[in-house]
mmCIF file of C-alpha atoms in Angstrom:
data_model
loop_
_atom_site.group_PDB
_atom_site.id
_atom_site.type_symbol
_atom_site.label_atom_id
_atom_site.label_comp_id
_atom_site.label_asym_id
_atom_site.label_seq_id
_atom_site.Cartn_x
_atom_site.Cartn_y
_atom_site.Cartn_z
ATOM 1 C CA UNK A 175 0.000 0.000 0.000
ATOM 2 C CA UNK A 176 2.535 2.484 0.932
ATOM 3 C CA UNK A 177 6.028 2.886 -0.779
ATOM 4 C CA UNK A 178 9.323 1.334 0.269
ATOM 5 C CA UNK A 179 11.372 4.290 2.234
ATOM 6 C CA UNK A 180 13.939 6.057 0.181
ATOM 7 C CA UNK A 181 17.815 3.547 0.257
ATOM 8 C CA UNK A 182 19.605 6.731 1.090
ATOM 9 C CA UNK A 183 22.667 4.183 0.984
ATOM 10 C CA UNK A 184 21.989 3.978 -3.036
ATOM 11 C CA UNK A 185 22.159 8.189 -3.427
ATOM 12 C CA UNK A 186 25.840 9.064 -4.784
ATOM 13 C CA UNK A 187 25.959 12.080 -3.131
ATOM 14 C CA UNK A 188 29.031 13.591 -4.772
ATOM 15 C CA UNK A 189 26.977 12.846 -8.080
ATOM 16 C CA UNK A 190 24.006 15.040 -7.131
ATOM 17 C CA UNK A 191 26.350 18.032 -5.277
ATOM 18 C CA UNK A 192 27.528 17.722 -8.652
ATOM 19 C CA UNK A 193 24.590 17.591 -10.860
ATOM 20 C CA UNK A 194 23.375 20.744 -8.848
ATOM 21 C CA UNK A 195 25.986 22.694 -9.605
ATOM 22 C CA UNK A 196 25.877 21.663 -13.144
ATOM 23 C CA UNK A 197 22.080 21.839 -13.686
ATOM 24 C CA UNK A 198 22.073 25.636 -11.986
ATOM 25 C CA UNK A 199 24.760 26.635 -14.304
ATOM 26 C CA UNK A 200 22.612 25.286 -17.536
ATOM 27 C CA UNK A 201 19.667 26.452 -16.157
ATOM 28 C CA UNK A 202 21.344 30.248 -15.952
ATOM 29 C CA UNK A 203 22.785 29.772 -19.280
ATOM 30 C CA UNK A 204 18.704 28.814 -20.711
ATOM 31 C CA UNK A 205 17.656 31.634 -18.594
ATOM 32 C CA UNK A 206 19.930 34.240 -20.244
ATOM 33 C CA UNK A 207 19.565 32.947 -23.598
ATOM 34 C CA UNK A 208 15.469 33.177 -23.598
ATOM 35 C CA UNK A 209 15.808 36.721 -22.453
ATOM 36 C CA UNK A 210 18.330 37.749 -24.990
ATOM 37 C CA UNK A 211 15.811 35.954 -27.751
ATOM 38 C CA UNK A 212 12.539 37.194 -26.327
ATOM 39 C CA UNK A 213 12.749 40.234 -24.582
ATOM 40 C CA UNK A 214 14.100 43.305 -26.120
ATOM 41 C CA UNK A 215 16.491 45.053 -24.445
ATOM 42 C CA UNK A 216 16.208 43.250 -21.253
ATOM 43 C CA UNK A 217 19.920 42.443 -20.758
ATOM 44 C CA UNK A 218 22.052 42.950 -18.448
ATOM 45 C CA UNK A 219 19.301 45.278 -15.876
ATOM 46 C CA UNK A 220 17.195 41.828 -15.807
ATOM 47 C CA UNK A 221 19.943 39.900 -14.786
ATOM 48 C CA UNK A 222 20.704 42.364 -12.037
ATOM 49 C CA UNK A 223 16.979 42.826 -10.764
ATOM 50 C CA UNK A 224 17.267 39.322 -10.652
ATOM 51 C CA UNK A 225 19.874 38.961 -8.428
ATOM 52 C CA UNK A 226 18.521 41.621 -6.125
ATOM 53 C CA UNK A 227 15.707 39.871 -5.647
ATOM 54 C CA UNK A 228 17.215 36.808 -4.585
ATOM 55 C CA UNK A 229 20.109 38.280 -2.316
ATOM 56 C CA UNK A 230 17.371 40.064 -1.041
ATOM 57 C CA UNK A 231 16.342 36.554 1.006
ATOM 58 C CA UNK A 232 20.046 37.165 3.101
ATOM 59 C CA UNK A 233 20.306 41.308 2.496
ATOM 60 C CA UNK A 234 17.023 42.232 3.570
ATOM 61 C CA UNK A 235 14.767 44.201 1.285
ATOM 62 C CA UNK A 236 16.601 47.373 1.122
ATOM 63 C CA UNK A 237 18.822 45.649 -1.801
ATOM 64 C CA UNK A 238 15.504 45.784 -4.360
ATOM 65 C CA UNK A 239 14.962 49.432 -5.181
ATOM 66 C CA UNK A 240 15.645 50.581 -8.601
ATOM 67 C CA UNK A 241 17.725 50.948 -10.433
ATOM 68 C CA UNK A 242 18.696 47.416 -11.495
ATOM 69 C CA UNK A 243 22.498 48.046 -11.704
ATOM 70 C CA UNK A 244 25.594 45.874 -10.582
ATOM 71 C CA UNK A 245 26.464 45.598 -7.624
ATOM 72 C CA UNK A 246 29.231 42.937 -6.696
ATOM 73 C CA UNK A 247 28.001 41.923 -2.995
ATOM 74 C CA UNK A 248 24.519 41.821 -4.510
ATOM 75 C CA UNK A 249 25.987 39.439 -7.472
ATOM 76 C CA UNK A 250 28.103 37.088 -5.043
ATOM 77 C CA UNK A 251 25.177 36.460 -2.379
ATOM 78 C CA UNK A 252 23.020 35.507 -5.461
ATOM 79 C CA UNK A 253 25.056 33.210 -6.743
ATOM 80 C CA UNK A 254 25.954 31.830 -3.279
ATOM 81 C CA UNK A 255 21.759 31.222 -2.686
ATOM 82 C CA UNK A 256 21.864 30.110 -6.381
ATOM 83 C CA UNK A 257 24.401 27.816 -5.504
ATOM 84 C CA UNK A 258 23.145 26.365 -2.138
ATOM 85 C CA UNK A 259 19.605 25.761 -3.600
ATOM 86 C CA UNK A 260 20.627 23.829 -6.183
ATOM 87 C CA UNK A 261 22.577 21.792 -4.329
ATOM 88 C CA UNK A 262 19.831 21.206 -1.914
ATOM 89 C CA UNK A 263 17.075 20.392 -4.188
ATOM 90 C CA UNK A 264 19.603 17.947 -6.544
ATOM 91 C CA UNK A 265 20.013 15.988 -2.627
ATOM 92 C CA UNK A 266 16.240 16.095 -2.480
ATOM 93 C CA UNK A 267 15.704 14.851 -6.430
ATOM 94 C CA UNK A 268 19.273 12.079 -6.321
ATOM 95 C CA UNK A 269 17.558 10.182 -2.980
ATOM 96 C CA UNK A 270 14.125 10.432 -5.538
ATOM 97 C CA UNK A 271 15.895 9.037 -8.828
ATOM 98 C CA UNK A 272 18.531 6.855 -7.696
ATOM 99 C CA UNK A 273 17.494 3.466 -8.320
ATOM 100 C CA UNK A 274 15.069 4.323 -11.537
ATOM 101 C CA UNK A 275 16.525 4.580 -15.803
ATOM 102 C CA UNK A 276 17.189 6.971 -17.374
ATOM 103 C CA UNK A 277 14.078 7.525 -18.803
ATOM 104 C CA UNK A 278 11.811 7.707 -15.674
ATOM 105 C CA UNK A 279 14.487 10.031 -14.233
ATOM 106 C CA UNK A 280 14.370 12.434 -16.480
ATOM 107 C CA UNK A 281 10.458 12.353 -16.753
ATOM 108 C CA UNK A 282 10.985 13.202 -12.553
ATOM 109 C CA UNK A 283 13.176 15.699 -13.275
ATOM 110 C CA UNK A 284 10.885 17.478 -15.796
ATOM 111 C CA UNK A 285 8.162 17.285 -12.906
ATOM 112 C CA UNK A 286 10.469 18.492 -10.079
ATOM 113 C CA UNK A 287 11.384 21.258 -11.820
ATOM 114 C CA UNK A 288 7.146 22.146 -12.104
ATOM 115 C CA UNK A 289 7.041 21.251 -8.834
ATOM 116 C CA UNK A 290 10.248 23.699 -7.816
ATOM 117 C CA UNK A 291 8.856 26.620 -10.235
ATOM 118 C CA UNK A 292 5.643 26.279 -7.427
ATOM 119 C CA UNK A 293 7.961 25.920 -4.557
ATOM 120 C CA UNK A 294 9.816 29.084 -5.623
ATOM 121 C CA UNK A 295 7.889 31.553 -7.292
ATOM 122 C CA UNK A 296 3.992 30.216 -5.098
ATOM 123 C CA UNK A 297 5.576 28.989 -1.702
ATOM 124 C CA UNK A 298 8.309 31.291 -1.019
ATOM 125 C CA UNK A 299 6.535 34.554 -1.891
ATOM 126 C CA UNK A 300 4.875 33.959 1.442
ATOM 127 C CA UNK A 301 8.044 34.721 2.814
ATOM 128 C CA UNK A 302 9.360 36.695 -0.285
ATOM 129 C CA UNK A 303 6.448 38.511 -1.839
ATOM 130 C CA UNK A 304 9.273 40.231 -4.319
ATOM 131 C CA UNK A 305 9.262 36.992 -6.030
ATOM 132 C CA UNK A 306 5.781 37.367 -7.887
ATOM 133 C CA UNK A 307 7.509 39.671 -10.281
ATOM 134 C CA UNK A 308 9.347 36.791 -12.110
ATOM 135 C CA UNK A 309 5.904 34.333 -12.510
ATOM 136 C CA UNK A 310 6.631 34.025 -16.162
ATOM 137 C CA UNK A 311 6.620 31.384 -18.862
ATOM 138 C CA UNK A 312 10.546 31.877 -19.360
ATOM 139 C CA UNK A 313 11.382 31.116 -15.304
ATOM 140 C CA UNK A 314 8.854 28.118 -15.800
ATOM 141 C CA UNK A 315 10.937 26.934 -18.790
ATOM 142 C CA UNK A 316 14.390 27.948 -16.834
ATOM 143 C CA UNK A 317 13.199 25.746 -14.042
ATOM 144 C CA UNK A 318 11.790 22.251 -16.257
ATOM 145 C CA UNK A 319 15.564 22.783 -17.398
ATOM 146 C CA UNK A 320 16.734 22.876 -14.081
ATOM 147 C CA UNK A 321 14.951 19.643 -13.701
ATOM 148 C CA UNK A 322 15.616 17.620 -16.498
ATOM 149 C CA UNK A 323 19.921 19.046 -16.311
ATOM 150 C CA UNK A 324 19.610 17.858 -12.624
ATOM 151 C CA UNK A 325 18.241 14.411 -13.370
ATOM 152 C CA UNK A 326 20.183 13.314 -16.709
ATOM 153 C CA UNK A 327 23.438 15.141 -15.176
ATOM 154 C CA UNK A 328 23.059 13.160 -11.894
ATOM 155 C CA UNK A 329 22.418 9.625 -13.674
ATOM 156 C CA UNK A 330 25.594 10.449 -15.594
ATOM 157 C CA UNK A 331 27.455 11.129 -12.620
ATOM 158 C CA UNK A 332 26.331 8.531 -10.302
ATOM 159 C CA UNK A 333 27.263 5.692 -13.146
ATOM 160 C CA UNK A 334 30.035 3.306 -11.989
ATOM 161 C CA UNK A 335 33.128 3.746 -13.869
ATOM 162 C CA UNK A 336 34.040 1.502 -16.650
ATOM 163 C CA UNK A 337 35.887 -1.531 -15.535
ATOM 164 C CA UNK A 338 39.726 -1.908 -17.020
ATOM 165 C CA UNK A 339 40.594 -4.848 -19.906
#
């Protein structure tokens, strides 16, 4: 009736540290790449309005007025949050995906990523009401990404290395 408990014994967890690193950094990459394609102009102040509004969770509030510009400490507590979620949610997703193929994995990684888009931009604007600003179809795209880099990079990872002749 129920299922079996998650064989935390089975997660390679250097493989998913990994794969969260790697999936954020794709996932940036997509990110960038819509907004350069779709939205005129947008680069680099989205970027930065971006970033404010996620060093913002550590910084406090003050960090999100206008104008969008650079700011270094803003940029470097961003990427650290950037950083540390993905790691988090790639522990969360490995200890999910570790004994299924490739196939199903990536299906659950296309579904986490949903399922993280809801977590970020529904849940934590409860906390973070700044976030509503970003509800968009290119962050829901960035994050199936996120998803589907997380699971296929971790299954690549986690494979045992080929035995010698």
């Amino acid at each position: 009736m129920f299922s079996r408990p998650v064989n935390t014994a089975s997660v390679n967890w250097g493989a998913a540290i990994g794969a969260g690193i790697v999936a954020g950094v794709v996932a940036t990459g997509a990110q960038v790449a819509l907004w350069w394609a779709f939205l005129d102009d947008a680069l680099p102040w989205i970027l930065y309005r971006d970033a404010r509004l996620t060093a913002a969770m550590l910084m406090g509030p003050e960090v999100l007025p206008p104008p969008p510009t650079f700011d270094w400490r803003v940029m470097a507590i961003a990427t650290f949050i950037h950083v540390m979620l993905s790691i988090a949610y790639s522990l969360i997703l490995a200890c999910l995906i570790s004994r299924l193929g490739i196939r199903l994995s990536l299906t659950a990684g296309l579904i986490y990523g949903l399922g993280i888009y809801g977590v970020n931009m529904y849940g934590m604007t409860f906390i973070f009401p700044w976030f509503s600003v970003v509800r968009d179809w290119i962050t829901v795209i960035t994050h199936i990404v996120f998803g589907l880099s997380l699971a296929g990079t971790y299954k690549m990872l986690s494979r045992p290395a080929p035995q010698g002749f």
